[in-house]
PDB file of C-alpha atoms in Angstrom:
ATOM      1  CA  VAL A   1      13.248   4.914  -5.634  1.00 93.00           C
ATOM      2  CA  TYR A   2      13.612   2.127  -7.961  1.00 90.00           C
ATOM      3  CA  ARG A   3      13.757  -1.354  -8.166  1.00 86.00           C
ATOM      4  CA  MET A   4      15.801  -3.243 -10.876  1.00 88.00           C
ATOM      5  CA  ASP A   5      15.888  -6.629 -12.572  1.00 86.00           C
ATOM      6  CA  ALA A   6      19.663  -8.182 -12.101  1.00 88.00           C
ATOM      7  CA  GLN A   7      18.765 -10.907 -15.552  1.00 91.00           C
ATOM      8  CA  THR A   8      17.125  -7.863 -17.406  1.00 93.00           C
ATOM      9  CA  GLY A   9      18.031  -5.164 -16.274  1.00 93.00           C
ATOM     10  CA  GLU A  10      14.684  -3.601 -16.373  1.00 92.00           C
ATOM     11  CA  ALA A  11      13.981  -0.602 -13.626  1.00 92.00           C
ATOM     12  CA  THR A  12      10.560  -0.034 -11.763  1.00 87.00           C
ATOM     13  CA  VAL A  13       9.807   3.099 -10.080  1.00 90.00           C
ATOM     14  CA  LEU A  14       8.740   1.943  -6.513  1.00 89.00           C
ATOM     15  CA  GLY A  15       7.952   5.642  -5.611  1.00 92.00           C
ATOM     16  CA  LYS A  16       9.772   8.791  -4.092  1.00 93.00           C
ATOM     17  CA  HIS A  17      10.876  10.305  -0.953  1.00 94.00           C
ATOM     18  CA  LYS A  18       9.657  13.982  -0.013  1.00 94.00           C
ATOM     19  CA  ALA A  19      13.361  14.748  -1.132  1.00 94.00           C
ATOM     20  CA  GLN A  20      16.571  12.571  -2.358  1.00 94.00           C
ATOM     21  CA  ALA A  21      17.045   9.191  -1.077  1.00 94.00           C
ATOM     22  CA  ALA A  22      19.766   8.605   0.437  1.00 94.00           C
ATOM     23  CA  ARG A  23      20.244   5.524   1.826  1.00 95.00           C
ATOM     24  CA  ALA A  24      18.788   1.643   0.596  1.00 95.00           C
ATOM     25  CA  VAL A  25      18.739  -1.811   2.689  1.00 96.00           C
ATOM     26  CA  PHE A  26      17.350  -4.756   1.849  1.00 94.00           C
ATOM     27  CA  THR A  27      16.024  -7.686   4.354  1.00 95.00           C
ATOM     28  CA  PRO A  28      18.106 -10.347   4.806  1.00 94.00           C
ATOM     29  CA  ASP A  29      15.362 -12.253   2.791  1.00 91.00           C
ATOM     30  CA  GLY A  30      15.088 -10.220   0.332  1.00 90.00           C
ATOM     31  CA  ASN A  31      11.724  -9.231   0.868  1.00 88.00           C
ATOM     32  CA  TYR A  32      12.025  -5.923   1.731  1.00 92.00           C
ATOM     33  CA  LEU A  33      13.664  -2.628   0.972  1.00 94.00           C
ATOM     34  CA  PHE A  34      14.176   0.217   3.479  1.00 96.00           C
ATOM     35  CA  THR A  35      15.218   3.615   2.166  1.00 96.00           C
ATOM     36  CA  GLY A  36      16.080   6.716   4.005  1.00 96.00           C
ATOM     37  CA  GLY A  37      15.870  10.014   1.800  1.00 95.00           C
ATOM     38  CA  TRP A  38      17.252  13.655   3.046  1.00 95.00           C
ATOM     39  CA  GLU A  39      14.269  14.633   4.441  1.00 95.00           C
ATOM     40  CA  ARG A  40      14.800  12.156   7.593  1.00 95.00           C
ATOM     41  CA  GLU A  41      12.171   9.943   6.825  1.00 95.00           C
ATOM     42  CA  LEU A  42      12.494   5.975   6.422  1.00 96.00           C
ATOM     43  CA  ILE A  43      10.102   4.181   3.778  1.00 95.00           C
ATOM     44  CA  CYS A  44       9.853   0.491   4.303  1.00 94.00           C
ATOM     45  CA  TRP A  45       8.818  -1.225   1.039  1.00 92.00           C
ATOM     46  CA  ASP A  46       7.406  -4.428  -0.383  1.00 87.00           C
ATOM     47  CA  ALA A  47       9.979  -5.911  -2.956  1.00 85.00           C
ATOM     48  CA  ARG A  48       7.803  -8.756  -3.959  1.00 81.00           C
ATOM     49  CA  ALA A  49       4.721  -6.026  -4.536  1.00 80.00           C
ATOM     50  CA  LEU A  50       6.350  -3.352  -5.313  1.00 84.00           C
ATOM     51  CA  ARG A  51       5.334  -1.011  -3.652  1.00 86.00           C
ATOM     52  CA  ARG A  52       5.413   1.148  -0.248  1.00 89.00           C
ATOM     53  CA  ALA A  53       4.415  -1.039   3.244  1.00 89.00           C
ATOM     54  CA  PHE A  54       5.256   1.784   5.518  1.00 90.00           C
ATOM     55  CA  THR A  55       6.660   5.022   6.581  1.00 92.00           C
ATOM     56  CA  ILE A  56       8.760   5.603   9.320  1.00 90.00           C
ATOM     57  CA  SER A  57       9.515   9.075  10.787  1.00 91.00           C
ATOM     58  CA  LEU A  58      12.405   8.896  13.170  1.00 92.00           C
ATOM     59  CA  ASP A  59      14.488  11.403  11.948  1.00 93.00           C
ATOM     60  CA  SER A  60      16.602   9.421  10.021  1.00 95.00           C
ATOM     61  CA  TYR A  61      17.680   8.678   7.145  1.00 95.00           C
ATOM     62  CA  ASP A  62      19.766   5.375   8.149  1.00 95.00           C
ATOM     63  CA  LEU A  63      19.744   2.272   9.258  1.00 95.00           C
ATOM     64  CA  GLN A  64      20.972  -1.444   9.481  1.00 96.00           C
ATOM     65  CA  VAL A  65      19.222  -4.403  10.079  1.00 96.00           C
ATOM     66  CA  ASN A  66      20.444  -7.307  11.640  1.00 96.00           C
ATOM     67  CA  ALA A  67      21.612 -11.219   9.817  1.00 95.00           C
ATOM     68  CA  SER A  68      18.103 -12.596  11.206  1.00 93.00           C
ATOM     69  CA  GLY A  69      16.113  -9.755   9.845  1.00 92.00           C
ATOM     70  CA  GLU A  70      14.313  -9.255  13.233  1.00 93.00           C
ATOM     71  CA  ARG A  71      16.448  -6.505  14.351  1.00 95.00           C
ATOM     72  CA  CYS A  72      17.623  -2.902  13.255  1.00 95.00           C
ATOM     73  CA  ALA A  73      19.793  -0.230  14.199  1.00 96.00           C
ATOM     74  CA  VAL A  74      18.399   2.967  13.149  1.00 96.00           C
ATOM     75  CA  PHE A  75      20.762   6.175  13.344  1.00 95.00           C
ATOM     76  CA  THR A  76      20.047   9.688  14.227  1.00 93.00           C
ATOM     77  CA  GLU A  77      22.657  12.522  14.842  1.00 91.00           C
ATOM     78  CA  SER A  78      22.830  11.995  18.385  1.00 93.00           C
ATOM     79  CA  THR A  79      21.494   8.119  19.205  1.00 94.00           C
ATOM     80  CA  VAL A  80      21.798   5.175  17.493  1.00 96.00           C
ATOM     81  CA  GLN A  81      18.301   2.891  18.483  1.00 95.00           C
ATOM     82  CA  LEU A  82      17.381  -0.655  18.535  1.00 95.00           C
ATOM     83  CA  ARG A  83      14.112  -1.376  16.881  1.00 94.00           C
ATOM     84  CA  SER A  84      12.519  -5.271  16.495  1.00 94.00           C
ATOM     85  CA  LEU A  85      11.539  -6.082  13.022  1.00 90.00           C
ATOM     86  CA  GLU A  86       7.654  -7.839  13.491  1.00 86.00           C
ATOM     87  CA  ARG A  87       5.998  -9.703  10.177  1.00 77.00           C
ATOM     88  CA  PRO A  88       2.803  -9.289   9.713  1.00 73.00           C
ATOM     89  CA  THR A  89       1.605 -13.147  11.355  1.00 70.00           C
ATOM     90  CA  PHE A  90      -1.091 -13.306   8.231  1.00 69.00           C
ATOM     91  CA  LEU A  91      -0.888 -11.876   4.629  1.00 66.00           C
ATOM     92  CA  ARG A  92      -2.544 -12.384   1.558  1.00 72.00           C
ATOM     93  CA  GLU A  93      -3.349  -9.967  -1.806  1.00 72.00           C
ATOM     94  CA  PHE A  94      -5.916 -11.136  -3.963  1.00 77.00           C
ATOM     95  CA  ALA A  95      -5.386 -10.680  -7.506  1.00 77.00           C
ATOM     96  CA  GLU A  96      -8.726 -10.089  -8.144  1.00 84.00           C
ATOM     97  CA  GLU A  97     -10.277  -6.344  -9.408  1.00 83.00           C
ATOM     98  CA  LEU A  98     -13.151  -5.305  -7.777  1.00 86.00           C
ATOM     99  CA  GLY A  99     -13.304  -1.711 -10.514  1.00 82.00           C
ATOM    100  CA  GLY A 100     -12.810   1.615  -8.701  1.00 79.00           C
ATOM    101  CA  GLY A 101     -15.112   3.688  -6.932  1.00 72.00           C
ATOM    102  CA  ARG A 102     -15.731   2.671  -3.091  1.00 68.00           C
ATOM    103  CA  LYS A 103     -15.805  -0.911  -1.741  1.00 79.00           C
ATOM    104  CA  PHE A 104     -18.152  -2.981   0.676  1.00 88.00           C
ATOM    105  CA  ALA A 105     -17.164  -6.453   2.162  1.00 90.00           C
ATOM    106  CA  VAL A 106     -17.847  -8.671   4.963  1.00 93.00           C
ATOM    107  CA  PHE A 107     -16.804 -11.498   6.375  1.00 93.00           C
ATOM    108  CA  SER A 108     -18.345 -14.817   7.043  1.00 93.00           C
ATOM    109  CA  ASP A 109     -19.557 -15.011  10.811  1.00 91.00           C
ATOM    110  CA  ASP A 110     -17.160 -18.630  11.232  1.00 91.00           C
ATOM    111  CA  GLY A 111     -14.532 -16.481   9.136  1.00 90.00           C
ATOM    112  CA  ARG A 112     -13.982 -18.694   6.370  1.00 92.00           C
ATOM    113  CA  TRP A 113     -15.408 -16.520   3.622  1.00 93.00           C
ATOM    114  CA  LEU A 114     -15.110 -13.112   2.954  1.00 93.00           C
ATOM    115  CA  VAL A 115     -17.185 -11.128   0.107  1.00 92.00           C
ATOM    116  CA  ALA A 116     -16.833  -7.519  -1.192  1.00 90.00           C
ATOM    117  CA  SER A 117     -17.882  -5.256  -3.688  1.00 90.00           C
ATOM    118  CA  GLY A 118     -16.461  -2.457  -5.888  1.00 87.00           C
ATOM    119  CA  GLY A 119     -17.492  -0.086  -8.549  1.00 85.00           C
ATOM    120  CA  GLU A 120     -17.566  -2.604 -11.196  1.00 87.00           C
ATOM    121  CA  ARG A 121     -17.670  -6.390 -10.086  1.00 88.00           C
ATOM    122  CA  LEU A 122     -18.442  -8.622  -6.231  1.00 90.00           C
ATOM    123  CA  ALA A 123     -15.753 -11.519  -5.453  1.00 90.00           C
ATOM    124  CA  LEU A 124     -16.283 -13.897  -2.720  1.00 92.00           C
ATOM    125  CA  TRP A 125     -13.299 -15.496  -1.810  1.00 92.00           C
ATOM    126  CA  ASP A 126     -12.420 -19.225   0.775  1.00 91.00           C
ATOM    127  CA  LEU A 127      -9.889 -18.036   3.248  1.00 89.00           C
ATOM    128  CA  ASN A 128      -9.515 -22.117   4.045  1.00 87.00           C
ATOM    129  CA  ASN A 129      -7.921 -22.139   0.953  1.00 84.00           C
ATOM    130  CA  ASN A 130      -5.474 -20.514  -1.132  1.00 79.00           C
ATOM    131  CA  SER A 131      -8.142 -20.292  -4.572  1.00 85.00           C
ATOM    132  CA  PRO A 132      -8.958 -17.574  -6.623  1.00 88.00           C
ATOM    133  CA  ALA A 133     -12.504 -15.990  -6.281  1.00 91.00           C
ATOM    134  CA  ALA A 134     -15.985 -16.282  -7.787  1.00 92.00           C
ATOM    135  CA  VAL A 135     -16.538 -13.503  -9.530  1.00 91.00           C
ATOM    136  CA  VAL A 136     -19.486 -11.632 -10.393  1.00 90.00           C
ATOM    137  CA  ASP A 137     -19.534  -8.012 -12.818  1.00 88.00           C
ATOM    138  CA  GLN A 138     -22.177  -6.133 -11.051  1.00 77.00           C
ATOM    139  CA  GLU A 139     -22.098  -2.654 -12.432  1.00 61.00           C
ATOM    140  CA  GLY A 140     -22.700   0.143 -10.045  1.00 67.00           C
ATOM    141  CA  GLU A 141     -21.085   0.203  -5.930  1.00 75.00           C
ATOM    142  CA  THR A 142     -23.419  -3.158  -4.575  1.00 85.00           C
ATOM    143  CA  ARG A 143     -23.153  -3.647  -0.489  1.00 88.00           C
ATOM    144  CA  VAL A 144     -23.011  -6.790   1.112  1.00 91.00           C
ATOM    145  CA  SER A 145     -23.588  -9.597   3.524  1.00 91.00           C
ATOM    146  CA  LEU A 146     -23.599 -12.686   3.844  1.00 92.00           C
ATOM    147  CA  ALA A 147     -25.928 -15.709   5.515  1.00 91.00           C
ATOM    148  CA  ASN A 148     -25.025 -18.381   7.359  1.00 86.00           C
ATOM    149  CA  ASP A 149     -26.854 -20.782   4.791  1.00 90.00           C
ATOM    150  CA  ASN A 150     -24.762 -19.726   2.380  1.00 91.00           C
ATOM    151  CA  GLN A 151     -26.491 -17.182   0.544  1.00 92.00           C
ATOM    152  CA  VAL A 152     -24.516 -13.558  -0.495  1.00 92.00           C
ATOM    153  CA  PHE A 153     -26.892 -10.793  -0.888  1.00 91.00           C
ATOM    154  CA  ALA A 154     -25.749  -7.357  -2.662  1.00 89.00           C
ATOM    155  CA  ASP A 155     -28.034  -4.422  -3.091  1.00 89.00           C
ATOM    156  CA  ARG A 156     -27.682  -0.753  -4.904  1.00 83.00           C
ATOM    157  CA  SER A 157     -30.244   2.050  -4.707  1.00 79.00           C
ATOM    158  CA  GLY A 158     -33.128   0.351  -5.791  1.00 80.00           C
ATOM    159  CA  GLU A 159     -31.512  -3.626  -6.770  1.00 85.00           C
ATOM    160  CA  CYS A 160     -31.214  -6.473  -4.924  1.00 88.00           C
ATOM    161  CA  PHE A 161     -28.758  -9.377  -6.006  1.00 89.00           C
ATOM    162  CA  ARG A 162     -28.563 -12.706  -4.252  1.00 91.00           C
ATOM    163  CA  TRP A 163     -26.440 -15.916  -4.743  1.00 93.00           C
ATOM    164  CA  HIS A 164     -25.977 -19.559  -3.002  1.00 94.00           C
ATOM    165  CA  PHE A 165     -22.588 -20.297  -3.081  1.00 93.00           C
ATOM    166  CA  VAL A 166     -20.348 -23.695  -3.755  1.00 91.00           C
ATOM    167  CA  PRO A 167     -16.864 -24.613  -1.928  1.00 91.00           C
ATOM    168  CA  GLY A 168     -14.474 -24.717  -4.852  1.00 90.00           C
ATOM    169  CA  LYS A 169     -12.361 -28.417  -5.139  1.00 86.00           C
ATOM    170  CA  ALA A 170      -8.755 -28.615  -4.768  1.00 80.00           C
ATOM    171  CA  GLY A 171      -7.323 -24.801  -5.041  1.00 79.00           C
ATOM    172  CA  ALA A 172     -10.583 -24.359  -7.671  1.00 89.00           C
ATOM    173  CA  ALA A 173     -12.632 -21.442  -6.656  1.00 91.00           C
ATOM    174  CA  PRO A 174     -15.664 -20.986  -5.383  1.00 93.00           C
ATOM    175  CA  ARG A 175     -19.158 -21.198  -7.504  1.00 92.00           C
ATOM    176  CA  LEU A 176     -21.443 -18.557  -7.210  1.00 93.00           C
ATOM    177  CA  GLU A 177     -24.985 -19.761  -9.031  1.00 93.00           C
ATOM    178  CA  PRO A 178     -27.255 -16.963  -8.647  1.00 92.00           C
ATOM    179  CA  LEU A 179     -31.140 -17.222  -7.165  1.00 92.00           C
ATOM    180  CA  ALA A 180     -34.645 -15.814  -7.094  1.00 90.00           C
ATOM    181  CA  LEU A 181     -35.091 -12.857  -5.194  1.00 84.00           C
ATOM    182  CA  ALA A 182     -38.766 -11.666  -4.169  1.00 79.00           C
ATOM    183  CA  LYS A 183     -39.766  -8.379  -4.593  1.00 71.00           C
TER     184      LYS A 183
END
C-alpha cells in the first residue's frame, strides 16, 4: 500500500497486506485510510503518521465509510455489517526518540508528568501542555521513577541518577537539573 503526495508525486510505502490489496477508502477527514486485501482482512492506516493503526479480521476486503466518518458498512460474501468508527478520545505522539532497547516508563501520581527511558535516552514530558520533552542522554537502559517533590530517579546495574525537574514556561520544555545522590 502506497501513499502518494498529490503535489510532488512522491510515493511512500505504508505497508502491505498478506495478499494483494484490492480496495482503498479514506475517512471523510482524510486522517485514516482503510484498505482491503484478497486475504480478506481490512487494515486501517493512520494517514498522518503514515503507519498501520489496526487490522480488522471480518472475512472482508471491502467497506464504505459514511459522510460523517462515524460509521462504516463492511461487505462480506453473504452479509453487510454496520459498524461504528470510534476515534481515540486522547492521543498524543511524542517526537523524542529514546533509542533502541528495552523501554521503561512511569506516570506521576497526579497524571501530569510522564518519564520514560530507552536504550540511549531518558525523557520527561509535561502532559498539561504540548511542549517538547526534557531529554537526557544516558547510555544503557535505566529504570525510572518519580517522587512527589518533582524528582526523577533512574537506575541501572549498579548506577543511580537523580534530577529535579522544573516545568517549562509558555510551551518550553521542562528542565531536568542533576542532583547529587548519596551512595
